[in-house]
Structures are given as structure tokens and as C-alpha cells.
CSV table of C-alpha atoms in Angstrom, one decimal:
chain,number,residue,atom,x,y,z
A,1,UNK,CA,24.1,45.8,-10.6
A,2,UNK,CA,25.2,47.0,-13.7
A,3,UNK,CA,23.0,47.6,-16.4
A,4,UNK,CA,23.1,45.9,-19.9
A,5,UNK,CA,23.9,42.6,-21.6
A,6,UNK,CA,26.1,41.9,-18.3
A,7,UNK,CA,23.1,40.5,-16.4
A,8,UNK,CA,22.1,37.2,-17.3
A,9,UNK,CA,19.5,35.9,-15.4
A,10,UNK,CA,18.6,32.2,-18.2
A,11,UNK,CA,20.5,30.3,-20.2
A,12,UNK,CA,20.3,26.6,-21.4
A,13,UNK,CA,23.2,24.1,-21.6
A,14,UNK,CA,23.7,20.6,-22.7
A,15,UNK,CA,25.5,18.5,-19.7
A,16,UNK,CA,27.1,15.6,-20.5
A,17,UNK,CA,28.2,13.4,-17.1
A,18,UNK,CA,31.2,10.9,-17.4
A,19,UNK,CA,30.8,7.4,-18.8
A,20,UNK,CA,31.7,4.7,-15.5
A,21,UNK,CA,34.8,3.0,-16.0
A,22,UNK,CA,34.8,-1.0,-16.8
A,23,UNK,CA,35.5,-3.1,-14.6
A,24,UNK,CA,38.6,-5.5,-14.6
A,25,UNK,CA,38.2,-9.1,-15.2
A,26,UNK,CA,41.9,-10.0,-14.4
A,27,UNK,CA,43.3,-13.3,-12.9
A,28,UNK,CA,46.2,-13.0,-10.5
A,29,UNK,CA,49.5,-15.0,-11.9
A,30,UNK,CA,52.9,-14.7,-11.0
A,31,UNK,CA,55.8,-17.0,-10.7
A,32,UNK,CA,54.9,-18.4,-7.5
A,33,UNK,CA,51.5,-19.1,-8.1
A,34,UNK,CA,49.9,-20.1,-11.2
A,35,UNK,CA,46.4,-20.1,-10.8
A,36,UNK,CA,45.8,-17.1,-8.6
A,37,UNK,CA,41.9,-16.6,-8.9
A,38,UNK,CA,40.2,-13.8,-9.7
A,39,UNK,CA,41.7,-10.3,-8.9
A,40,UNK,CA,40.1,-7.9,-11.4
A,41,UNK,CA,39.6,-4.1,-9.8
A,42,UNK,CA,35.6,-2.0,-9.7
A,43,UNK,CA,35.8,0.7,-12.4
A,44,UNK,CA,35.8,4.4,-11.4
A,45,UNK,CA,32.9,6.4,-11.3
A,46,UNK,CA,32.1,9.4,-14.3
A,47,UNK,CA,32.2,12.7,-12.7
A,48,UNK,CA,29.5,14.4,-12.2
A,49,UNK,CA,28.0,17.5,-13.3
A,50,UNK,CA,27.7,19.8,-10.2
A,51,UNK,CA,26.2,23.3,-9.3
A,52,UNK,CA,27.5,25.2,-6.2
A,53,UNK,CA,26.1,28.6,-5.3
A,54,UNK,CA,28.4,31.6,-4.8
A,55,UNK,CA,27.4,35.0,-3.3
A,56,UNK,CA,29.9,36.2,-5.3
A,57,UNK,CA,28.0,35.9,-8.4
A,58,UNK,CA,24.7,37.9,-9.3
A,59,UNK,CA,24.5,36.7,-13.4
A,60,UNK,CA,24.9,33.6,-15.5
A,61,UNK,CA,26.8,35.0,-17.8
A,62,UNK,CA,29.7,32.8,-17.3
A,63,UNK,CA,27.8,30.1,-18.4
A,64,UNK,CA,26.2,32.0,-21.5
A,65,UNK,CA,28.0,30.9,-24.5
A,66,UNK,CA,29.2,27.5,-22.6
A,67,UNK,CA,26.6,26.0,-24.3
A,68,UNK,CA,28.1,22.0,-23.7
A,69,UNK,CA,29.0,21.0,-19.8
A,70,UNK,CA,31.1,17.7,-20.3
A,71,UNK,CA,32.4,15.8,-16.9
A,72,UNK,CA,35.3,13.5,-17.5
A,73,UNK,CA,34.9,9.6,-17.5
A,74,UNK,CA,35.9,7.0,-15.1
A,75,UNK,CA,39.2,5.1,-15.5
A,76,UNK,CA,38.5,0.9,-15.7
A,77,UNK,CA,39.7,-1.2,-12.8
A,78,UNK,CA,43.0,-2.9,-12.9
A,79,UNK,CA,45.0,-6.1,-11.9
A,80,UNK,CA,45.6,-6.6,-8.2
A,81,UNK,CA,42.1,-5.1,-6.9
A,82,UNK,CA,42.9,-1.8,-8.1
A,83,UNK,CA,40.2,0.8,-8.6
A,84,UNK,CA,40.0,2.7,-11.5
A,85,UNK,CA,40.4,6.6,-10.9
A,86,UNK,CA,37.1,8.7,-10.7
A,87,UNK,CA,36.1,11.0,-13.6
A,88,UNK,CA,36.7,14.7,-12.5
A,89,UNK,CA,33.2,16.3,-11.5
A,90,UNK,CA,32.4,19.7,-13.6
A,91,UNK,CA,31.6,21.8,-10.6
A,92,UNK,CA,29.6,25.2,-12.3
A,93,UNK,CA,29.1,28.3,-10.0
A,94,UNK,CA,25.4,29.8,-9.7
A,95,UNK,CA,24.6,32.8,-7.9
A,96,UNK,CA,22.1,32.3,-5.6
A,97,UNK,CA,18.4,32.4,-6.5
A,98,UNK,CA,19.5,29.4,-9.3
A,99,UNK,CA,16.7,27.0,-10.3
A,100,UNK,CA,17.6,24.2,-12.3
A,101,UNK,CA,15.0,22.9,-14.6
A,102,UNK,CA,14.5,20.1,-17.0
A,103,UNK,CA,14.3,21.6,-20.7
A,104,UNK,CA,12.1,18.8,-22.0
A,105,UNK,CA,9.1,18.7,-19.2
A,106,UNK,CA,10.2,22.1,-17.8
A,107,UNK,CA,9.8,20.4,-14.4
A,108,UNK,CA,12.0,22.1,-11.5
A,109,UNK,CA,14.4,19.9,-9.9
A,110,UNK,CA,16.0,22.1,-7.3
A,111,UNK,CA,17.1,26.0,-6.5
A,112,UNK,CA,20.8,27.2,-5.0
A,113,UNK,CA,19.8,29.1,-2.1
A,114,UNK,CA,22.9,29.5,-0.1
A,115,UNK,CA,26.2,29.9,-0.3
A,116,UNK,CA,28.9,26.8,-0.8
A,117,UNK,CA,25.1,24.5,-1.5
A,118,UNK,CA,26.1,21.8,-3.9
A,119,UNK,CA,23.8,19.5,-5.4
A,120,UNK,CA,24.3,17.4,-8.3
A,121,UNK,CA,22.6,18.3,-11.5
A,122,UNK,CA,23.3,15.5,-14.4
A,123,UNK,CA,24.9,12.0,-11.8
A,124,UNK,CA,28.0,10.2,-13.7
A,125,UNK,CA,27.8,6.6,-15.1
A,126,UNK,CA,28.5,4.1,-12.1
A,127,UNK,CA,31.9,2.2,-12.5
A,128,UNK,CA,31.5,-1.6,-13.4
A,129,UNK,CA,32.7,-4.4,-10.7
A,130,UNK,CA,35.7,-6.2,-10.9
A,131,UNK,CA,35.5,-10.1,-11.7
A,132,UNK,CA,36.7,-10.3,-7.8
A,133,UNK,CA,32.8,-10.3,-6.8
A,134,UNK,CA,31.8,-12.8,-9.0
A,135,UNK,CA,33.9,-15.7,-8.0
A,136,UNK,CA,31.9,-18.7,-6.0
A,137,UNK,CA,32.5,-22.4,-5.0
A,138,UNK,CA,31.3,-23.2,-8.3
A,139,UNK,CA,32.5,-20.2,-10.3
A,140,UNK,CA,36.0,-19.6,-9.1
A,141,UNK,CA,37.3,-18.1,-12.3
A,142,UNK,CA,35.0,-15.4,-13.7
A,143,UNK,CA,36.6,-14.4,-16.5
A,144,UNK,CA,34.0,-11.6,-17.2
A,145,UNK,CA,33.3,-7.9,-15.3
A,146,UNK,CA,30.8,-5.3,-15.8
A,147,UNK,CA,30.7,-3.0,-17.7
A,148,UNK,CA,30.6,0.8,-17.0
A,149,UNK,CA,27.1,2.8,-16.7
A,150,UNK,CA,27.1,5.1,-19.5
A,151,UNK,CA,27.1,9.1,-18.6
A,152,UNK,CA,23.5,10.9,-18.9
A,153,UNK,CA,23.3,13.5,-21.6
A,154,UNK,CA,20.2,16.2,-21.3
A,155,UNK,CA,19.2,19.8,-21.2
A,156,UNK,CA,19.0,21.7,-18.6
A,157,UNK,CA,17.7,25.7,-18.1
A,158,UNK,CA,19.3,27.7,-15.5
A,159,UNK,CA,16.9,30.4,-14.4
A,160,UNK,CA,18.2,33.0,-11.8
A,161,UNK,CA,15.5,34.2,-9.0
A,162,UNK,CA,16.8,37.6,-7.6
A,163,UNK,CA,17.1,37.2,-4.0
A,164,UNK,CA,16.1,40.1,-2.2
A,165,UNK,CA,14.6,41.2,1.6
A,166,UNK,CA,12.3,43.7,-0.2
A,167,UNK,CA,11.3,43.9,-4.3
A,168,UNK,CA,9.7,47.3,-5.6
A,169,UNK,CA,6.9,46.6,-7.5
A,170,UNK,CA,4.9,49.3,-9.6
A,171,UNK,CA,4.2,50.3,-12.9
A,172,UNK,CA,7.0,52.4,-15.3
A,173,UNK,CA,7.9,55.8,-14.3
A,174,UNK,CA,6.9,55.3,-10.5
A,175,UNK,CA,10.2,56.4,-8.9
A,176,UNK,CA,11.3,52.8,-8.0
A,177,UNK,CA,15.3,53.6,-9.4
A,178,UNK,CA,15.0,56.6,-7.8
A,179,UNK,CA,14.2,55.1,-4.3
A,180,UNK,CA,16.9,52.7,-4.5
A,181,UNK,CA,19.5,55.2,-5.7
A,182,UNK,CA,18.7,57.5,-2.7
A,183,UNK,CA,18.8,54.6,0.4
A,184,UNK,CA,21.4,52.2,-0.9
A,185,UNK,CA,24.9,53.1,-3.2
A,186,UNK,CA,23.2,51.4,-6.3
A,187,UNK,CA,23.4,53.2,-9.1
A,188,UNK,CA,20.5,52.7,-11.8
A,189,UNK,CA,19.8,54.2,-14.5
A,190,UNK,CA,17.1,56.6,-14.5
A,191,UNK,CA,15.4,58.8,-16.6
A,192,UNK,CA,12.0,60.0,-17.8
A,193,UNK,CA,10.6,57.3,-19.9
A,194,UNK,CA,9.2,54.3,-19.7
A,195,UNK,CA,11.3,50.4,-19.3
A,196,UNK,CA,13.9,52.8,-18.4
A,197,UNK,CA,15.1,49.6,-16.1
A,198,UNK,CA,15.7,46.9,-18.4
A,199,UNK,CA,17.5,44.3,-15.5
A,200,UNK,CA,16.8,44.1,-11.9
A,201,UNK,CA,19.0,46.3,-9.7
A,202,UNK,CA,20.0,45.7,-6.3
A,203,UNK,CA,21.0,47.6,-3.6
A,204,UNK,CA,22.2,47.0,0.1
A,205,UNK,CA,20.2,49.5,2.4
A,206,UNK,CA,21.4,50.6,5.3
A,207,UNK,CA,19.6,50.5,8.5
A,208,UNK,CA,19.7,51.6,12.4
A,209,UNK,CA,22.5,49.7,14.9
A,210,UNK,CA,24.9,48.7,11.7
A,211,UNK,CA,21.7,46.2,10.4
A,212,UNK,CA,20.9,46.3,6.4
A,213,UNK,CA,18.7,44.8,4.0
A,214,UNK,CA,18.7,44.0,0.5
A,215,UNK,CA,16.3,46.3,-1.8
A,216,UNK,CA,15.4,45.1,-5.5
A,217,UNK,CA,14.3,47.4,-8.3
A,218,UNK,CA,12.0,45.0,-11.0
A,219,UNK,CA,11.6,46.3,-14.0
A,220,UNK,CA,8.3,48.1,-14.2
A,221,UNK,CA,5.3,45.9,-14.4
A,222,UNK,CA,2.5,46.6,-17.1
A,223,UNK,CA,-1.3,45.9,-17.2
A,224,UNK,CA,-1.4,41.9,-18.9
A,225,UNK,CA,2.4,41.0,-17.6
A,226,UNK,CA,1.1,37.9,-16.4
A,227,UNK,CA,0.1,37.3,-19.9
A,228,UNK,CA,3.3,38.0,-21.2
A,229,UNK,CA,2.5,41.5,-22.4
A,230,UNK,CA,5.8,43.9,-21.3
A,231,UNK,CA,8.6,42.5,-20.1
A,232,UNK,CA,6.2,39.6,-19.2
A,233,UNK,CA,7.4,36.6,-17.4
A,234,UNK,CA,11.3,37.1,-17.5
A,235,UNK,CA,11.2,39.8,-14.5
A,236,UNK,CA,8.3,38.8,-12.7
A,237,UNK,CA,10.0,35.8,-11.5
A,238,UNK,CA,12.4,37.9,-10.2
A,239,UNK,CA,9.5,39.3,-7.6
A,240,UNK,CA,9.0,35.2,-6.5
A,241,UNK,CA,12.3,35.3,-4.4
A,242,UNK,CA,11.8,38.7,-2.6
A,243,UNK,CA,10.3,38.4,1.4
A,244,UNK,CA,8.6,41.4,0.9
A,245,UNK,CA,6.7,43.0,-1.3
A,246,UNK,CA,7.0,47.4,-1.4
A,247,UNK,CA,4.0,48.6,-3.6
A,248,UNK,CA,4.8,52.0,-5.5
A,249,UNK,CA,2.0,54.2,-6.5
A,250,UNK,CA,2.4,57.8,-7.7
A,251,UNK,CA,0.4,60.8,-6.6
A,252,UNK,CA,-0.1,61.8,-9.9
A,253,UNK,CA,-1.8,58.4,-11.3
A,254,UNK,CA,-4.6,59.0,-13.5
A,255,UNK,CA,-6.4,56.2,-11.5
A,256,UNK,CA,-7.2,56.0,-7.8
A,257,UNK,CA,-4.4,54.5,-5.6
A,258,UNK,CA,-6.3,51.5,-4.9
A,259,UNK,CA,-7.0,51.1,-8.4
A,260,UNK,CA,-3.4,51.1,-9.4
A,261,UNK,CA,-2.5,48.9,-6.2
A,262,UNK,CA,-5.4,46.6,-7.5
A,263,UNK,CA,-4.4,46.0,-10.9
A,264,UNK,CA,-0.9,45.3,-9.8
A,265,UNK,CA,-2.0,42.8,-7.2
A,266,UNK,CA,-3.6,41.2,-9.9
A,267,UNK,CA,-1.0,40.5,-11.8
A,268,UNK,CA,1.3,39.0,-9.4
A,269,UNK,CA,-1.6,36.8,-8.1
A,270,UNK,CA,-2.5,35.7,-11.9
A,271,UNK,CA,1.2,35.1,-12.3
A,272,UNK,CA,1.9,32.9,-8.7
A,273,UNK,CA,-1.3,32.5,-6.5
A,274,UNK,CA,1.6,32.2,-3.9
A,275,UNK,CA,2.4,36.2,-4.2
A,276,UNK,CA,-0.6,36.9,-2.4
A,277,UNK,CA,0.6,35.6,1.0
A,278,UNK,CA,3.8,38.0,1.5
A,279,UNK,CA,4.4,40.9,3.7
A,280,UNK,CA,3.0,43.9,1.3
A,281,UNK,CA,3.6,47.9,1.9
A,282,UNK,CA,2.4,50.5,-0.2
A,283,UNK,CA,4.3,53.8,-0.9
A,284,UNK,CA,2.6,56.4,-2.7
A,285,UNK,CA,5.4,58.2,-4.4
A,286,UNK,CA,5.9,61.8,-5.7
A,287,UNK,CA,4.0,63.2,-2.5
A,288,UNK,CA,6.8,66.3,-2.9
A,289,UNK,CA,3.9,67.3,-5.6
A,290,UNK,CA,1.1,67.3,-2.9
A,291,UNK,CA,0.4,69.7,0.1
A,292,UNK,CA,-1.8,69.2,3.5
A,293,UNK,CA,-5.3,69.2,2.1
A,294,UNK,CA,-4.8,67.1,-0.9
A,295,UNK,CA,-2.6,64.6,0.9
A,296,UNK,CA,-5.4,64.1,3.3
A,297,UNK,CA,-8.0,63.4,0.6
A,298,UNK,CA,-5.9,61.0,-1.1
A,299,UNK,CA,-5.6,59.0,2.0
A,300,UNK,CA,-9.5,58.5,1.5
A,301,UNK,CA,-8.3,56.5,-1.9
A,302,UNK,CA,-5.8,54.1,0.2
A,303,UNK,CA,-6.9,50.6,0.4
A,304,UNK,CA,-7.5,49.1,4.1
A,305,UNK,CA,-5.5,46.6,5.7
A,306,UNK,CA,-1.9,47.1,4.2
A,307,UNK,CA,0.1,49.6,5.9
A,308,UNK,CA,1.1,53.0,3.7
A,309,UNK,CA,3.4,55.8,3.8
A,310,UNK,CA,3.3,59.2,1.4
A,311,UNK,CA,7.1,59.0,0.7
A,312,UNK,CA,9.1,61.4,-1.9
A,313,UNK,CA,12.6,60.4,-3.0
A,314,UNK,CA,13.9,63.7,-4.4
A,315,UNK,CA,12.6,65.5,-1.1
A,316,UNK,CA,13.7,62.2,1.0
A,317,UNK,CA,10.1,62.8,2.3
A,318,UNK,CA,9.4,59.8,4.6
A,319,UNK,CA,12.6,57.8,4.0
A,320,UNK,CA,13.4,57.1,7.2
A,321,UNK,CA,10.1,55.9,8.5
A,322,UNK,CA,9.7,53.8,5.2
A,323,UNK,CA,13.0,52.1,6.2
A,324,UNK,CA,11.0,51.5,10.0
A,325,UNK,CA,8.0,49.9,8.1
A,326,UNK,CA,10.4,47.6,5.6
A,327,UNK,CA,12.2,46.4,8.8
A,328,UNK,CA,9.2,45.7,10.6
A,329,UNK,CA,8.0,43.7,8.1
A,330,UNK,CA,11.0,41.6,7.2
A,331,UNK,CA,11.2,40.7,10.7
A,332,UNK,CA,7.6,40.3,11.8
């Protein structure tokens, strides 16, 4: 990933679905017969607004300055039974990790998962019936249809979920763009301050017997995130999608590892309670910086029950065996 204004992971459009066509309230004549009956065609359908995931796609930036999604309406029903032509659907491309949600109660009505998944976000108006199903014994000229449903008009947010098999997840300046520069052929940006990552990065790892995962580089998590403090709540969604979770913790902290592994814990839990039930690994980075003596006394600071590795980027330090305990995780 690329990045810059190129990644585009919200936006908010207006979608408009098709009006239904009327139906026809036609009575057959011809020169044959003069009182025919009744022969009046349904009206079409309005076309619908669609969204169809693509793993071709990892932004919404198609869709950023499209701010109105109109769907064409339905043609009305002719002479002679004839239907009247469905509106064309507006079929809109996600990439996958999409959540559609209602603008107005901000409630979710469905995500884009995988790839060719089609569901319809705003339905088109339903064509009116012909004057055909309304004759009867004692009606047996209806000279009157239905109408067409009118088309839907709301807003809708588009939120994209980074799908991932593993998310890094630590503080600024931990060596997370590092990492993924060194196992995968992403190419972040990285440098020596803080929010250096501004967009998620992903990266496809590769792994024994021709197997890979997908890594994801968040953007560094501060203390209060889950309060909107940072970058806040617009990449730790992001961490949501990911099916496990790789902890990052530097040698150098000025706390205790389990400390720093505690505060972030906390702030994915206060964020999604959820969070707390995937696969977790913590990597305590930088250990280039450390020898024998002092690597054994930090492991006295490592919390219990989560498996851990002293891993170094620059020294590839552990990468291998860090690729072992990521596998074994994803599938376990």
C-alpha cells in the first residue's frame, strides 16, 4: 500500500435507487375484435443500488468525490402483456473489509467479505401491475393499474476494515514498518519520528512450502486512542478485521514490558470488548540493543500466558521463528 491521500478507507454517499415503472392499464382492440378485455403489462422494476467486493481494490477512493449513487428507473408496462424494462442496477466495487452503515442511526447493515459477494444496499421501487390482474366476473374492464413504488433515497457510510491474517499493534516508534518491510516486499515509510505511518500498510509474508500470510502495519496506537486521543478511532477499526493480534514492545521502553503490553491491551479492549478473545503474540523489538544477561532479566518483565519472542528487524534476529509462532497461531 501506498502511502498518502491514495488510501481511503470512509466516505459517505447519497444513493438514490430507481423509481418502479407504472403499470399499463391497456384494453386489447383490433379489427377483429372490439372489446378485447384487459391486456395492460406489470411495470419494470428500479435498479438497484449494489455493492460487490473486489480483491482487487484496497481503498474507496473511487467512490470519494462520487458523492450521489443514482440507479436508473423502471420502464411502465405496455399493451399486449408487455413488461416494462428493468431500471439498470448501480453496481459499486468495495474492497473487501467494506461495512455499509446507515448515516442517520449509524446502525451496520452488512460487511463485503469476499470476493464477487453482492448484496444490495438501497432496493429499487417495485414495478406497478398491469390492469390484466385486476379483471373479475364482475370487473372485466379495469381501466386502472398501479402505480410504480417510488425509489429510496438515503445516506449511507462506507467504512473499510483492513483485512489481515496478523495486525501489528504497538505504540509509535516500535519497529512495526520496519518488520513488515523486512518479511514481506511492502514498502512503508519509515523514519525516526513519531505517526511516521499515517495509513495501514499491508504486506504478503512469505512462509515455508510456498504458504503466505497477510501482515498489517496500524498506525501506532497512543495511550487514550479508545478515547479518540491520536489517530483515535479511524485506525483502530482497522485492528477489528485482523485474526491475530502481534504485540510490539521495545527493549528500550521507559516502562516494563508488561506495562506497555498492558496499556495497549487496554485500549483495544476499551475500544471492542471483542479484541480480547483473538490469538495474541508479543515481540519485544530492538533486542539487537540487548546482550545475554540483560535479555534474561527482561524475560522476568514478560507477562505469563501469551507466547513471546526477543526479535530484532535490522539484525533479522528471530525472524524466522516469529514467522513459526504467527503461523501457529493463525492456524491453531
Amino acid at each position: 500500500m501506498a502511502q498518502g491521500s491514495n488510501f481511503v478507507d470512509y466516505v459517505k454517499v447519497c444513493c438514490r435507487s430507481g423509481h418502479g415503472g407504472g403499470g399499463s392499464a391497456h384494453l386489447h382492440r383490433d379489427k377483429f375484435t372490439a372489446k378485447g378485455g384487459p391486456d395492460g403489462g406489470d411495470g419494470g422494476r428500479g435498479g438497484h443500488i449494489i455493492l460487490k467486493g473486489s480483491s482487487q481494490l484496497w481503498t474507496l477512493l473511487h467512490l470519494k468525490y462520487r458523492k450521489h449513487i443514482i440507479a436508473e428507473g423502471g420502464q411502465p408496462g405496455g399493451s399486449a402483456l408487455r413488461h416494462g424494462a428493468n431500471g439498470k442496477d448501480e453496481v459499486l466495487e468495495v474492497p473487501l473489509g467494506t461495512v455499509a452503515r446507515d448515516a442517520e442511526t449509524n446502525e451496520m447493515l452488512f460487511e463485503i467479505t469476499v470476493d464477487g459477494e453482492t448484496k444490495v444496499l438501497t432496493a429499487g421501487g417495485r414495478g406497478g401491475l398491469g390492469n390484466w390482474h385486476f379483471k373479475s366476473p364482475t370487473q372485466q374492464t379495469p381501466r386502472f393499474a398501479q402505480p410504480g413504488e417510488p425509489g429510496r433515497e438515503e445516506w449511507i457510510i462506507l467504512e473499510l476494515k483492513v483485512l489481515a491474517d496478523v495486525g501489528l499493534v504497538g505504540f509509535p516508534n516500535v519497529g512495526k514498518s520496519t518488520l513488515l518491510s523486512v518479511v514481506s516486499a511492502a514498502k512503508p515509510e519509515i523514519a525516526d519520528y513519531p505517526f511516521t505511518t499515517l495509513v495501514p500498510n499491508l504486506g504478503i509474508v512469505s512462509y515455508r512450502d510456498n504458504k503466505s500470510f497477510v501482515m498489517a502495519d496500524i498506525p501506532g496506537i497512543i495511550e487514550g486512542a479508545s478515547q479518540g486521543k491520536g489517530l483515535g478511532h479511524r485506525f483502530l477499526r482497522h485492528i477489528e478485521r485482523n485474526s491475530v493480534l502481534l504485540f510490539m514492545v521495545p527493549a528500550d521502553t521507559n516502562r516494563t514490558i508488561a506495562e506497555e503490553y498492558e496499556v495497549l491491551l487496554k485500549e483495544l479492549i476499551a475500544f471492542n470488548p471483542e479484541l480480547k478473545d483473538k490469538p495474541r503474540i508479543l515481540a519485544i523489538t530492538k533486542s539487537d540493543l540487548l546482550d545475554d544477561e540483560l535479555q534474561e532479566a527482561l524475560k522476568q518483565e514478560i507477562p505469563k500466558g501469551i507466547p513471546s519472542i526477543f526479535i530484532s528487524a535490522v539484525s533479522n534476529k528471530n525472524i524466522a521463528q516469529l514467522k513459526d509462532l504467527i503461523w501457529q497461531a493463525i492456524n491453531g
